[in-house]
Amino acid sequence: DVFHVTRVTKNVRGYKKKITAYALKLLWDVFFPKQQINFKNYSDYKENSETLELNKTQIARLQKLPEVEVYLETLLLIYLVRVKDLEGARTHADKCISKLNEINRRHLDLLGSVVYFYYSRTYELLGQLKDIRKTLFELYRHACIKRDELGQATLLNLLLRNFLHYKNYESAQQLISKTNFPENRYNNELIRFLYYSGKIKAIQGEYADAFARLTQAIRRAPEQTGLGFRVQAQKLAIIVELLLGEIPSRAIFSQPEISRFLKPYYYIVQAVHCGDMGQFKAIQEKFKSAFEKDDVLSLIGRLNKIVIKTGLRRINLSYSKISLNDIADRLQVSKEDVEFIVAKAIRDGVMNATINHEQRCVLIKGTEDLYSTQEPEEAFRRRTEYCLNLYTSSTKALQYPDTNAVKYEVEKHEFDPEELIKMVEEGDDDFSE
């Protein structure tokens, strides 16, 4: 029954932390008695009074269904990835991919997307992502031919992750430009796509588009799961917002679940806000390893110009006349380059001043009335456009409940601090369905 297969498959990710070695042993003894897997070697193996409430007739009928075999192999694959048995996971991942290609049934599309994810995750943990790139492209081509939209969305994200893992941003951008994300958008895959595409846009210097995509990804992300993903997306969004010349809201750093992970970024925001180049360089050096781990060090390096602009704006407001040597000391730049830096700031409208080259000083004019310019009109236009886009996307995303569907109760998990830190370090973006 297609309905029952789909219903059971939807919850397969939810069993990620519930699967035990003993439960798998019970299933394998019944359905795959010829396969020799020693589940007793795993640390969580513990026998109990649980049994399979199935009679021989039911077991015989289920053994004939290839869907059951793929489902159980998927459960084993999820378990092996969780316990870090990567060699065993690679064997079963390859087996699941081959089995899916043999069966080729549309009602297994949902289960196939789970297999694709853990297939890629296994090779990523092994450090062999490049070896499966060709396979992922072949699977994506087959998904397009079969019109498997969920498979297309999943595989497109896996390919982008593959390219980003090796910092191959040009190839990732070409892939996005030559493919279309499925119209029937699946929320979890759409969130991942927005994050990956936002990161690519940020690397290429398209900060406005990148920030819009990252903001959408954060707002669409589930609140109860995917903590690692939300932390990584928020870190990248903070840096991109700074590159836009804006200061992130303080409320971002007050969120209880993620505040502890954003401390280095809070110090960066403070340094940029103050325009203190010395403080900025000290923080950059102190948390260099953390920034490298988050893969944002190159973007933080671009903030030097923003810090200098902020410092010059503060000088513009505080002084009527100041020497170039004093500006160089305040900004901690070379005295030979300070004149060019100030000249460029004047040209860009950062400072309203003139340079006296003979006396090597800067004469600052009175500040211009902001409301006599077109800046308020432009800010109002941007806010109006953002609100209209948000309203349009919210209207399109409306989903009406199916009266025939089974209602599931959402379990709210309370995590202790050590578990939160472990989830973020693992970078777990495996949202539950």
CSV table of C-alpha atoms in Angstrom, one decimal:
chain,number,residue,atom,x,y,z
A,1,ASP,CA,0.0,0.0,0.0
A,2,VAL,CA,1.6,3.3,-1.2
A,3,PHE,CA,-0.1,5.3,1.7
A,4,HIS,CA,1.4,3.1,4.4
A,5,VAL,CA,4.8,3.0,2.8
A,6,THR,CA,4.8,6.8,2.6
A,7,ARG,CA,3.5,7.1,6.2
A,8,VAL,CA,6.2,4.9,7.7
A,9,THR,CA,9.0,6.4,5.6
A,10,LYS,CA,8.2,10.0,6.8
A,11,ASN,CA,9.2,9.1,10.3
A,12,VAL,CA,12.4,7.2,9.5
A,13,ARG,CA,14.7,10.2,10.4
A,14,GLY,CA,12.9,10.4,13.8
A,15,TYR,CA,14.3,7.0,14.7
A,16,LYS,CA,17.9,8.3,14.4
A,17,LYS,CA,18.5,8.4,18.2
A,18,LYS,CA,16.1,5.6,19.1
A,19,ILE,CA,17.6,2.8,17.1
A,20,THR,CA,19.5,0.3,19.2
A,21,ALA,CA,21.9,-2.6,18.3
A,22,TYR,CA,19.6,-5.1,20.0
A,23,ALA,CA,16.5,-3.9,18.1
A,24,LEU,CA,18.4,-4.3,14.8
A,25,LYS,CA,19.6,-7.8,15.8
A,26,LEU,CA,16.0,-8.8,16.3
A,27,LEU,CA,15.0,-7.5,12.9
A,28,TRP,CA,18.1,-9.1,11.2
A,29,ASP,CA,17.5,-12.5,12.8
A,30,VAL,CA,14.0,-12.6,11.4
A,31,PHE,CA,14.3,-10.9,8.0
A,32,PHE,CA,18.0,-11.5,7.1
A,33,PRO,CA,19.0,-14.7,8.9
A,34,LYS,CA,21.8,-15.4,6.3
A,35,GLN,CA,23.5,-12.0,6.8
A,36,GLN,CA,26.2,-12.3,9.5
A,37,ILE,CA,26.4,-9.0,11.4
A,38,ASN,CA,27.7,-9.0,14.9
A,39,PHE,CA,25.6,-6.4,16.7
A,40,LYS,CA,27.1,-7.4,20.1
A,41,ASN,CA,30.3,-5.5,19.2
A,42,TYR,CA,28.5,-2.2,19.5
A,43,SER,CA,28.7,-0.4,22.9
A,44,ASP,CA,24.9,0.2,23.2
A,45,TYR,CA,24.0,-3.5,22.8
A,46,LYS,CA,21.9,-4.5,25.7
A,47,GLU,CA,19.4,-7.4,25.6
A,48,ASN,CA,15.9,-6.9,27.0
A,49,SER,CA,12.5,-8.5,26.9
A,50,GLU,CA,11.5,-6.9,23.6
A,51,THR,CA,10.2,-9.2,20.9
A,52,LEU,CA,8.8,-8.9,17.4
A,53,GLU,CA,5.0,-9.4,17.6
A,54,LEU,CA,4.8,-11.0,14.1
A,55,ASN,CA,3.7,-14.5,13.2
A,56,LYS,CA,5.3,-16.6,10.5
A,57,THR,CA,2.7,-15.7,7.9
A,58,GLN,CA,3.2,-12.0,8.4
A,59,ILE,CA,7.0,-12.4,8.3
A,60,ALA,CA,6.9,-14.5,5.1
A,61,ARG,CA,4.7,-11.8,3.4
A,62,LEU,CA,6.9,-9.0,4.5
A,63,GLN,CA,10.1,-10.8,3.3
A,64,LYS,CA,8.8,-10.7,-0.2
A,65,LEU,CA,8.5,-6.9,-0.3
A,66,PRO,CA,11.7,-5.1,-1.5
A,67,GLU,CA,10.4,-2.0,0.2
A,68,VAL,CA,10.9,-3.7,3.6
A,69,GLU,CA,14.5,-4.6,2.8
A,70,VAL,CA,15.4,-1.1,1.7
A,71,TYR,CA,13.7,0.3,4.8
A,72,LEU,CA,15.6,-1.9,7.2
A,73,GLU,CA,18.9,-1.3,5.4
A,74,THR,CA,18.2,2.4,5.7
A,75,LEU,CA,17.7,2.0,9.5
A,76,LEU,CA,20.9,0.1,9.8
A,77,LEU,CA,22.7,2.8,7.7
A,78,ILE,CA,21.4,5.6,10.0
A,79,TYR,CA,22.6,3.6,13.0
A,80,LEU,CA,26.0,2.9,11.7
A,81,VAL,CA,26.6,6.6,10.8
A,82,ARG,CA,25.4,7.5,14.3
A,83,VAL,CA,27.9,5.1,16.1
A,84,LYS,CA,30.7,6.2,13.6
A,85,ASP,CA,31.1,2.7,12.1
A,86,LEU,CA,32.0,4.3,8.8
A,87,GLU,CA,33.4,1.3,6.9
A,88,GLY,CA,30.2,-0.6,7.7
A,89,ALA,CA,28.1,2.4,6.8
A,90,ARG,CA,29.9,2.8,3.4
A,91,THR,CA,29.2,-0.9,2.6
A,92,HIS,CA,25.5,-0.6,3.4
A,93,ALA,CA,25.2,2.9,1.8
A,94,ASP,CA,26.5,1.4,-1.5
A,95,LYS,CA,24.1,-1.5,-1.1
A,96,CYS,CA,21.1,0.8,-0.5
A,97,ILE,CA,21.9,2.9,-3.6
A,98,SER,CA,22.2,-0.3,-5.8
A,99,LYS,CA,18.9,-1.6,-4.4
A,100,LEU,CA,17.0,1.6,-5.1
A,101,ASN,CA,18.3,1.6,-8.7
A,102,GLU,CA,17.0,-1.9,-9.1
A,103,ILE,CA,13.6,-1.4,-7.6
A,104,ASN,CA,12.8,2.0,-9.2
A,105,ARG,CA,9.4,2.6,-7.6
A,106,ARG,CA,8.0,6.0,-7.2
A,107,HIS,CA,6.6,5.5,-3.7
A,108,LEU,CA,10.2,5.0,-2.5
A,109,ASP,CA,11.2,8.5,-3.5
A,110,LEU,CA,10.9,9.7,0.1
A,111,LEU,CA,13.0,6.9,1.4
A,112,GLY,CA,15.5,7.4,-1.4
A,113,SER,CA,16.1,11.0,-0.4
A,114,VAL,CA,17.0,9.7,3.1
A,115,VAL,CA,19.4,7.2,1.6
A,116,TYR,CA,21.0,9.8,-0.6
A,117,PHE,CA,21.6,12.1,2.4
A,118,TYR,CA,23.3,9.4,4.6
A,119,TYR,CA,25.2,8.1,1.5
A,120,SER,CA,26.8,11.5,1.1
A,121,ARG,CA,27.2,12.0,4.8
A,122,THR,CA,29.1,8.7,5.2
A,123,TYR,CA,31.7,9.6,2.5
A,124,GLU,CA,32.0,13.1,4.0
A,125,LEU,CA,32.9,11.6,7.4
A,126,LEU,CA,35.4,9.4,5.6
A,127,GLY,CA,36.9,12.4,3.8
A,128,GLN,CA,36.1,10.9,0.4
A,129,LEU,CA,33.3,13.2,-0.8
A,130,LYS,CA,35.1,13.8,-4.2
A,131,ASP,CA,34.8,10.1,-5.0
A,132,ILE,CA,31.0,10.1,-5.1
A,133,ARG,CA,30.5,13.3,-7.1
A,134,LYS,CA,30.1,11.4,-10.4
A,135,THR,CA,27.5,9.1,-8.7
A,136,LEU,CA,25.6,12.0,-7.3
A,137,PHE,CA,25.4,13.6,-10.8
A,138,GLU,CA,24.1,10.3,-12.2
A,139,LEU,CA,21.5,10.0,-9.5
A,140,TYR,CA,20.4,13.6,-10.1
A,141,ARG,CA,20.0,12.9,-13.8
A,142,HIS,CA,17.9,9.8,-13.1
A,143,ALA,CA,15.8,11.8,-10.6
A,144,CYS,CA,15.1,14.5,-13.3
A,145,ILE,CA,14.1,11.8,-15.8
A,146,LYS,CA,11.8,10.2,-13.3
A,147,ARG,CA,10.4,13.6,-12.2
A,148,ASP,CA,11.4,12.8,-8.6
A,149,GLU,CA,11.3,16.3,-7.2
A,150,LEU,CA,12.3,15.4,-3.7
A,151,GLY,CA,15.2,13.4,-5.0
A,152,GLN,CA,16.2,16.4,-7.3
A,153,ALA,CA,16.1,18.8,-4.3
A,154,THR,CA,18.1,16.5,-2.1
A,155,LEU,CA,20.7,15.6,-4.6
A,156,LEU,CA,21.1,19.2,-5.8
A,157,ASN,CA,21.9,20.2,-2.1
A,158,LEU,CA,24.3,17.3,-1.8
A,159,LEU,CA,26.2,18.4,-4.9
A,160,LEU,CA,26.4,22.0,-3.6
A,161,ARG,CA,27.7,20.7,-0.3
A,162,ASN,CA,30.2,18.6,-2.2
A,163,PHE,CA,31.5,21.6,-4.1
A,164,LEU,CA,31.6,23.8,-1.0
A,165,HIS,CA,33.5,21.2,1.0
A,166,TYR,CA,36.4,21.6,-1.5
A,167,LYS,CA,35.8,25.4,-1.7
A,168,ASN,CA,34.9,25.0,-5.4
A,169,TYR,CA,32.6,28.0,-5.5
A,170,GLU,CA,32.7,28.6,-9.2
A,171,SER,CA,31.5,25.1,-10.0
A,172,ALA,CA,28.8,25.5,-7.3
A,173,GLN,CA,27.6,28.8,-8.9
A,174,GLN,CA,27.5,27.2,-12.4
A,175,LEU,CA,25.5,24.3,-11.0
A,176,ILE,CA,22.9,26.7,-9.5
A,177,SER,CA,22.7,28.8,-12.7
A,178,LYS,CA,22.1,25.7,-14.9
A,179,THR,CA,19.5,23.9,-12.7
A,180,ASN,CA,16.2,24.8,-11.2
A,181,PHE,CA,15.2,24.0,-7.7
A,182,PRO,CA,11.9,22.0,-7.8
A,183,GLU,CA,8.7,24.1,-7.8
A,184,ASN,CA,7.0,21.8,-5.3
A,185,ARG,CA,9.3,23.0,-2.5
A,186,TYR,CA,10.1,20.7,0.3
A,187,ASN,CA,10.8,23.0,3.4
A,188,ASN,CA,13.9,21.2,4.8
A,189,GLU,CA,15.6,20.9,1.4
A,190,LEU,CA,14.6,24.5,0.6
A,191,ILE,CA,16.3,25.7,3.8
A,192,ARG,CA,19.5,23.9,2.9
A,193,PHE,CA,19.4,25.3,-0.6
A,194,LEU,CA,19.0,28.8,0.7
A,195,TYR,CA,21.9,28.4,3.0
A,196,TYR,CA,24.3,26.9,0.4
A,197,SER,CA,23.3,29.5,-2.3
A,198,GLY,CA,23.6,32.3,0.3
A,199,LYS,CA,27.1,31.2,1.2
A,200,ILE,CA,28.1,31.1,-2.5
A,201,LYS,CA,26.7,34.6,-3.0
A,202,ALA,CA,28.6,35.9,0.0
A,203,ILE,CA,31.9,34.5,-1.3
A,204,GLN,CA,31.2,36.1,-4.7
A,205,GLY,CA,30.5,39.5,-3.0
A,206,GLU,CA,26.8,39.7,-3.7
A,207,TYR,CA,26.0,40.5,0.0
A,208,ALA,CA,22.5,41.8,-0.3
A,209,ASP,CA,21.3,38.6,-2.1
A,210,ALA,CA,23.3,36.4,0.3
A,211,PHE,CA,21.8,38.1,3.4
A,212,ALA,CA,18.2,37.8,2.0
A,213,ARG,CA,18.7,34.0,1.4
A,214,LEU,CA,20.4,33.4,4.8
A,215,THR,CA,17.6,35.3,6.6
A,216,GLN,CA,15.0,33.2,4.9
A,217,ALA,CA,16.8,30.0,5.8
A,218,ILE,CA,17.0,31.0,9.5
A,219,ARG,CA,13.3,32.0,9.7
A,220,ARG,CA,12.2,28.8,7.9
A,221,ALA,CA,14.4,26.5,10.0
A,222,PRO,CA,12.5,24.3,12.6
A,223,GLU,CA,12.8,25.6,16.2
A,224,GLN,CA,13.0,22.2,17.9
A,225,THR,CA,15.6,20.5,15.7
A,226,GLY,CA,18.6,21.4,13.6
A,227,LEU,CA,20.4,23.4,16.2
A,228,GLY,CA,23.8,23.0,14.5
A,229,PHE,CA,22.4,24.3,11.2
A,230,ARG,CA,20.8,27.4,12.9
A,231,VAL,CA,24.0,28.3,14.6
A,232,GLN,CA,26.1,28.0,11.4
A,233,ALA,CA,23.5,30.0,9.4
A,234,GLN,CA,23.3,32.7,12.0
A,235,LYS,CA,27.1,33.1,12.1
A,236,LEU,CA,27.3,33.5,8.4
A,237,ALA,CA,24.4,36.0,8.4
A,238,ILE,CA,26.1,38.1,11.0
A,239,ILE,CA,29.3,38.4,8.9
A,240,VAL,CA,27.3,39.2,5.7
A,241,GLU,CA,25.2,41.8,7.5
A,242,LEU,CA,28.5,43.5,8.7
A,243,LEU,CA,29.8,43.4,5.1
A,244,LEU,CA,26.6,45.3,4.1
A,245,GLY,CA,27.7,48.1,6.4
A,246,GLU,CA,25.0,47.3,9.0
A,247,ILE,CA,25.2,46.3,12.6
A,248,PRO,CA,23.3,43.1,13.6
A,249,SER,CA,20.6,43.4,16.3
A,250,ARG,CA,21.7,42.7,19.9
A,251,ALA,CA,18.7,40.4,20.3
A,252,ILE,CA,20.5,37.9,18.0
A,253,PHE,CA,23.2,37.4,20.7
A,254,SER,CA,20.6,37.0,23.5
A,255,GLN,CA,18.9,33.8,22.2
A,256,PRO,CA,19.5,31.3,25.0
A,257,GLU,CA,20.3,28.2,22.8
A,258,ILE,CA,22.8,29.8,20.5
A,259,SER,CA,24.2,32.8,22.5
A,260,ARG,CA,27.3,30.8,23.8
A,261,PHE,CA,28.3,29.9,20.3
A,262,LEU,CA,28.1,33.5,19.0
A,263,LYS,CA,30.5,35.1,21.5
A,264,PRO,CA,33.5,35.5,19.0
A,265,TYR,CA,31.0,37.1,16.5
A,266,TYR,CA,29.7,39.4,19.2
A,267,TYR,CA,33.3,40.7,19.9
A,268,ILE,CA,33.7,41.2,16.1
A,269,VAL,CA,30.5,43.2,15.9
A,270,GLN,CA,31.7,45.4,18.8
A,271,ALA,CA,35.0,46.1,17.1
A,272,VAL,CA,33.4,47.0,13.8
A,273,HIS,CA,30.8,49.2,15.6
A,274,CYS,CA,33.6,51.1,17.4
A,275,GLY,CA,35.8,51.3,14.3
A,276,ASP,CA,38.7,50.1,16.3
A,277,MET,CA,41.2,48.4,14.0
A,278,GLY,CA,43.5,47.3,16.9
A,279,GLN,CA,40.7,45.6,18.7
A,280,PHE,CA,39.4,44.0,15.5
A,281,LYS,CA,42.8,42.5,14.6
A,282,ALA,CA,43.3,41.2,18.2
A,283,ILE,CA,39.9,39.4,18.1
A,284,GLN,CA,40.6,38.1,14.6
A,285,GLU,CA,43.8,36.6,15.8
A,286,LYS,CA,42.4,35.3,19.1
A,287,PHE,CA,39.5,33.4,17.5
A,288,LYS,CA,41.3,32.5,14.3
A,289,SER,CA,40.9,28.7,14.8
A,290,ALA,CA,37.1,29.1,15.5
A,291,PHE,CA,36.7,31.2,12.3
A,292,GLU,CA,38.6,28.7,10.2
A,293,LYS,CA,36.5,25.9,11.6
A,294,ASP,CA,33.3,27.9,10.6
A,295,ASP,CA,34.8,28.7,7.2
A,296,VAL,CA,34.3,32.4,7.5
A,297,LEU,CA,37.9,33.6,8.0
A,298,SER,CA,38.1,34.9,4.4
A,299,LEU,CA,34.9,36.9,4.8
A,300,ILE,CA,36.0,38.3,8.2
A,301,GLY,CA,39.2,39.5,6.4
A,302,ARG,CA,37.0,41.6,4.1
A,303,LEU,CA,35.7,43.5,7.2
A,304,ASN,CA,38.9,45.6,7.3
A,305,LYS,CA,37.4,48.1,5.0
A,306,ILE,CA,34.2,48.3,7.0
A,307,VAL,CA,36.2,48.9,10.2
A,308,ILE,CA,38.2,51.7,8.5
A,309,LYS,CA,35.0,53.3,7.2
A,310,THR,CA,33.4,53.2,10.6
A,311,GLY,CA,36.5,54.8,12.2
A,312,LEU,CA,36.5,57.6,9.6
A,313,ARG,CA,32.8,58.3,10.2
A,314,ARG,CA,33.5,58.7,13.9
A,315,ILE,CA,36.4,61.0,13.1
A,316,ASN,CA,34.2,63.0,10.7
A,317,LEU,CA,31.7,63.5,13.5
A,318,SER,CA,34.3,64.4,16.2
A,319,TYR,CA,36.8,66.7,14.5
A,320,SER,CA,36.8,69.8,12.4
A,321,LYS,CA,40.5,69.5,11.6
A,322,ILE,CA,42.9,66.5,12.1
A,323,SER,CA,46.3,65.6,10.8
A,324,LEU,CA,46.8,62.6,8.5
A,325,ASN,CA,49.3,61.1,11.0
A,326,ASP,CA,46.7,61.1,13.8
A,327,ILE,CA,44.2,59.4,11.5
A,328,ALA,CA,46.9,56.8,10.7
A,329,ASP,CA,47.5,56.2,14.4
A,330,ARG,CA,43.8,55.9,15.2
A,331,LEU,CA,43.1,53.5,12.3
A,332,GLN,CA,46.5,51.7,12.7
A,333,VAL,CA,47.3,51.9,9.0
A,334,SER,CA,50.6,53.0,7.4
A,335,LYS,CA,51.2,56.7,7.2
A,336,GLU,CA,52.1,56.3,3.5
A,337,ASP,CA,48.7,54.9,2.7
A,338,VAL,CA,46.5,57.0,4.9
A,339,GLU,CA,46.2,59.9,2.4
A,340,PHE,CA,44.8,57.5,-0.3
A,341,ILE,CA,42.4,55.9,2.2
A,342,VAL,CA,41.0,59.3,3.3
A,343,ALA,CA,40.7,60.4,-0.4
A,344,LYS,CA,38.8,57.3,-1.3
A,345,ALA,CA,36.5,57.8,1.8
A,346,ILE,CA,35.8,61.4,0.6
A,347,ARG,CA,35.0,60.2,-2.9
A,348,ASP,CA,32.7,57.5,-1.6
A,349,GLY,CA,30.8,60.0,0.7
A,350,VAL,CA,32.0,58.5,3.9
A,351,MET,CA,33.6,61.8,5.0
A,352,ASN,CA,32.5,65.3,4.1
A,353,ALA,CA,36.0,66.9,4.1
A,354,THR,CA,38.9,68.2,2.1
A,355,ILE,CA,42.6,67.3,2.3
A,356,ASN,CA,45.3,69.9,2.7
A,357,HIS,CA,48.2,68.2,1.1
A,358,GLU,CA,50.8,70.9,2.1
A,359,GLN,CA,50.0,70.7,5.8
A,360,ARG,CA,49.0,67.0,5.7
A,361,CYS,CA,45.8,67.5,7.4
A,362,VAL,CA,42.1,67.0,6.8
A,363,LEU,CA,39.6,69.8,7.0
A,364,ILE,CA,36.1,68.4,7.9
A,365,LYS,CA,33.0,70.3,6.8
A,366,GLY,CA,29.7,70.4,8.7
A,367,THR,CA,27.6,67.3,8.5
A,368,GLU,CA,25.0,67.3,5.8
A,369,ASP,CA,21.3,67.0,6.9
A,370,LEU,CA,20.3,63.4,6.1
A,371,TYR,CA,16.7,64.3,5.5
A,372,SER,CA,17.7,66.7,2.7
A,373,THR,CA,19.0,63.7,0.7
A,374,GLN,CA,17.2,60.7,-0.9
A,375,GLU,CA,18.5,58.3,1.8
A,376,PRO,CA,15.2,58.2,3.8
A,377,GLU,CA,13.2,57.6,0.7
A,378,GLU,CA,15.6,54.7,-0.3
A,379,ALA,CA,15.4,53.2,3.2
A,380,PHE,CA,11.6,53.3,3.1
A,381,ARG,CA,11.5,51.7,-0.3
A,382,ARG,CA,13.8,48.9,0.9
A,383,ARG,CA,11.6,48.2,3.9
A,384,THR,CA,8.4,48.3,1.9
A,385,GLU,CA,9.9,45.9,-0.7
A,386,TYR,CA,11.0,43.5,2.1
A,387,CYS,CA,7.6,43.5,3.7
A,388,LEU,CA,5.8,42.9,0.4
A,389,ASN,CA,8.2,40.0,-0.5
A,390,LEU,CA,7.7,38.5,3.0
A,391,TYR,CA,3.9,38.7,2.6
A,392,THR,CA,4.0,37.1,-0.9
A,393,SER,CA,6.3,34.2,0.2
A,394,SER,CA,4.1,33.6,3.3
A,395,THR,CA,1.0,33.5,1.2
A,396,LYS,CA,2.6,31.0,-1.2
A,397,ALA,CA,3.7,28.8,1.7
A,398,LEU,CA,0.3,28.5,3.3
A,399,GLN,CA,-0.6,24.8,3.8
A,400,TYR,CA,-4.0,23.6,4.7
A,401,PRO,CA,-4.4,20.5,6.9
A,402,ASP,CA,-5.5,17.3,5.4
A,403,THR,CA,-8.5,15.9,7.3
A,404,ASN,CA,-7.7,12.4,6.3
A,405,ALA,CA,-4.1,12.5,7.4
A,406,VAL,CA,-3.0,11.1,10.7
A,407,LYS,CA,-2.2,13.7,13.3
A,408,TYR,CA,1.1,13.3,15.1
A,409,GLU,CA,2.0,14.9,18.4
A,410,VAL,CA,5.2,16.9,18.3
A,411,GLU,CA,7.5,16.0,21.0
A,412,LYS,CA,9.4,18.9,22.6
A,413,HIS,CA,12.9,17.9,23.6
A,414,GLU,CA,14.9,19.6,26.3
A,415,PHE,CA,18.6,19.3,25.8
A,416,ASP,CA,21.2,19.8,28.5
A,417,PRO,CA,24.2,22.1,27.7
A,418,GLU,CA,26.6,19.3,27.0
A,419,GLU,CA,24.3,17.8,24.4
A,420,LEU,CA,23.7,21.2,22.7
A,421,ILE,CA,27.5,21.7,22.4
A,422,LYS,CA,27.9,18.2,20.9
A,423,MET,CA,25.1,18.8,18.4
A,424,VAL,CA,26.7,22.1,17.2
A,425,GLU,CA,30.2,20.6,16.9
A,426,GLU,CA,28.8,17.8,14.8
A,427,GLY,CA,27.2,20.4,12.5
A,428,ASP,CA,23.9,18.4,12.5
A,429,ASP,CA,21.5,19.8,10.0
A,430,ASP,CA,19.5,16.6,9.7
A,431,PHE,CA,16.1,18.1,10.3
A,432,SER,CA,13.4,15.7,11.4
A,433,GLU,CA,10.5,15.5,9.0
